[in-house]
Tab-separated table of N, CA and C in Angstrom:
chain	number	residue	atom	x	y	z
A	1	MET	N	7.807	-23.686	0.062
A	1	MET	CA	7.685	-21.897	0.167
A	1	MET	C	7.442	-21.794	1.562
A	2	VAL	N	7.876	-20.548	2.190
A	2	VAL	CA	7.427	-20.123	3.498
A	2	VAL	C	6.785	-18.917	3.285
A	3	GLN	N	5.816	-18.465	4.103
A	3	GLN	CA	5.308	-17.068	3.922
A	3	GLN	C	5.776	-16.282	5.192
A	4	CYS	N	6.198	-15.030	4.672
A	4	CYS	CA	6.837	-14.203	5.576
A	4	CYS	C	5.652	-13.491	6.142
A	5	ASN	N	5.549	-13.353	7.602
A	5	ASN	CA	4.528	-12.911	8.514
A	5	ASN	C	4.459	-11.274	8.395
A	6	VAL	N	5.533	-10.541	7.934
A	6	VAL	CA	5.429	-9.246	7.855
A	6	VAL	C	4.890	-8.920	6.629
A	7	CYS	N	5.220	-9.380	5.465
A	7	CYS	CA	4.621	-8.938	4.199
A	7	CYS	C	3.898	-9.852	3.595
A	8	ASP	N	3.547	-11.092	3.893
A	8	ASP	CA	2.650	-11.992	3.739
A	8	ASP	C	3.151	-12.656	2.111
A	9	GLU	N	4.273	-12.193	1.762
A	9	GLU	CA	4.767	-12.772	0.392
A	9	GLU	C	5.298	-14.082	1.092
A	10	TYR	N	5.290	-15.050	-0.434
A	10	TYR	CA	5.834	-16.419	-0.139
A	10	TYR	C	7.442	-16.339	-0.702
A	11	TYR	N	8.320	-16.992	-0.018
A	11	TYR	CA	9.704	-17.160	-0.404
A	11	TYR	C	10.153	-18.683	-0.212
A	12	GLN	N	11.088	-18.857	-1.013
A	12	GLN	CA	12.153	-20.266	-0.855
A	12	GLN	C	12.633	-20.073	0.796
A	13	ALA	N	12.719	-19.066	1.184
A	13	ALA	CA	13.604	-19.133	2.544
A	13	ALA	C	13.329	-17.755	3.245
A	14	ILE	N	13.056	-17.616	4.572
A	14	ILE	CA	13.069	-16.290	5.253
A	14	ILE	C	14.395	-15.957	5.666
A	15	THR	N	15.311	-15.156	4.877
A	15	THR	CA	16.696	-14.960	5.341
A	15	THR	C	16.790	-13.701	5.805
A	16	GLN	N	18.156	-13.267	6.084
A	16	GLN	CA	18.791	-12.068	6.954
A	16	GLN	C	18.163	-10.844	5.809
A	17	PRO	N	18.907	-10.917	4.646
A	17	PRO	CA	18.637	-9.913	3.907
A	17	PRO	C	17.170	-9.514	3.436
A	18	HIS	N	16.092	-10.475	3.308
A	18	HIS	CA	14.666	-10.396	3.242
A	18	HIS	C	14.519	-9.535	4.442
A	19	LEU	N	14.560	-9.876	5.698
A	19	LEU	CA	14.302	-9.421	6.817
A	19	LEU	C	14.809	-7.891	7.334
A	20	GLN	N	15.959	-7.653	6.491
A	20	GLN	CA	16.390	-6.296	6.383
A	20	GLN	C	15.559	-5.197	5.683
A	21	THR	N	14.821	-5.842	4.621
A	21	THR	CA	14.011	-5.073	4.282
A	21	THR	C	12.872	-4.701	4.951
A	22	HIS	N	12.637	-5.405	6.233
A	22	HIS	CA	11.599	-4.777	7.197
A	22	HIS	C	12.334	-4.037	8.276
A	23	ASP	N	13.670	-4.082	8.362
A	23	ASP	CA	14.364	-3.539	9.438
A	23	ASP	C	14.236	-4.476	10.774
A	24	MET	N	14.470	-5.941	10.296
A	24	MET	CA	14.377	-6.885	11.210
A	24	MET	C	15.606	-7.788	11.147
A	25	THR	N	15.876	-8.497	12.305
A	25	THR	CA	16.951	-9.379	12.270
A	25	THR	C	16.094	-10.868	12.379
A	26	ILE	N	16.696	-11.751	12.412
A	26	ILE	CA	16.198	-13.137	12.448
A	26	ILE	C	15.547	-13.163	14.020
A	27	GLN	N	16.623	-12.750	14.674
A	27	GLN	CA	16.219	-12.857	16.164
A	27	GLN	C	15.067	-11.915	16.357
A	28	ASP	N	14.635	-10.673	15.832
A	28	ASP	CA	13.649	-9.875	16.030
A	28	ASP	C	12.472	-10.597	15.325
A	29	TYR	N	12.196	-11.385	14.197
A	29	TYR	CA	11.442	-12.019	13.538
A	29	TYR	C	10.837	-13.066	14.475
A	30	ARG	N	11.902	-13.780	15.036
A	30	ARG	CA	11.754	-14.680	16.198
A	30	ARG	C	10.708	-14.238	17.580
A	31	GLU	N	11.391	-13.286	17.922
A	31	GLU	CA	10.728	-12.666	19.010
A	31	GLU	C	9.212	-11.842	18.879
A	32	GLU	N	9.018	-11.694	17.524
A	32	GLU	CA	7.989	-11.130	17.374
A	32	GLU	C	6.923	-12.053	16.746
A	33	TYR	N	7.267	-13.285	16.104
A	33	TYR	CA	6.099	-14.216	15.740
A	33	TYR	C	6.340	-16.029	16.241
A	34	GLY	N	7.556	-15.897	17.166
A	34	GLY	CA	7.656	-16.984	17.943
A	34	GLY	C	8.596	-17.640	17.462
A	35	GLU	N	9.422	-18.556	18.631
A	35	GLU	CA	10.564	-19.236	17.989
A	35	GLU	C	10.612	-20.571	17.238
A	36	ASP	N	9.480	-20.693	17.151
A	36	ASP	CA	8.980	-21.854	16.404
A	36	ASP	C	8.717	-21.433	14.764
A	37	VAL	N	8.682	-20.153	14.424
A	37	VAL	CA	8.189	-19.503	13.214
A	37	VAL	C	9.196	-20.245	12.226
A	38	PRO	N	8.516	-20.804	11.114
A	38	PRO	CA	9.429	-21.323	10.072
A	38	PRO	C	10.008	-20.385	9.076
A	39	LEU	N	11.673	-20.754	8.838
A	39	LEU	CA	12.208	-20.100	8.072
A	39	LEU	C	12.448	-20.448	6.847
A	40	ARG	N	12.475	-21.971	6.742
A	40	ARG	CA	12.691	-22.813	5.338
A	40	ARG	C	11.414	-23.668	5.328
A	41	PRO	N	11.502	-24.080	4.246
A	41	PRO	CA	10.051	-25.201	3.967
A	41	PRO	C	10.064	-26.256	4.987
A	42	ASP	N	11.373	-26.808	5.156
A	42	ASP	CA	11.617	-27.828	5.899
A	42	ASP	C	11.291	-27.706	7.376
A	43	ASP	N	11.080	-26.503	7.894
A	43	ASP	CA	10.912	-26.192	9.106
A	43	ASP	C	9.580	-26.101	9.399
A	44	THR	N	8.842	-26.450	8.650
A	44	THR	CA	7.176	-26.651	8.940
A	44	THR	C	6.934	-28.114	9.356
């Protein structure tokens, strides 16, 4: 599980459909929280 830095909820992966609920793209998310922010559990 990975934690969304916007809503602090845990998910199997941080996906584009989830980020759309925050009006963000994956690129926006990485710009806000860093290029190395994990999007999947194996990214940690």
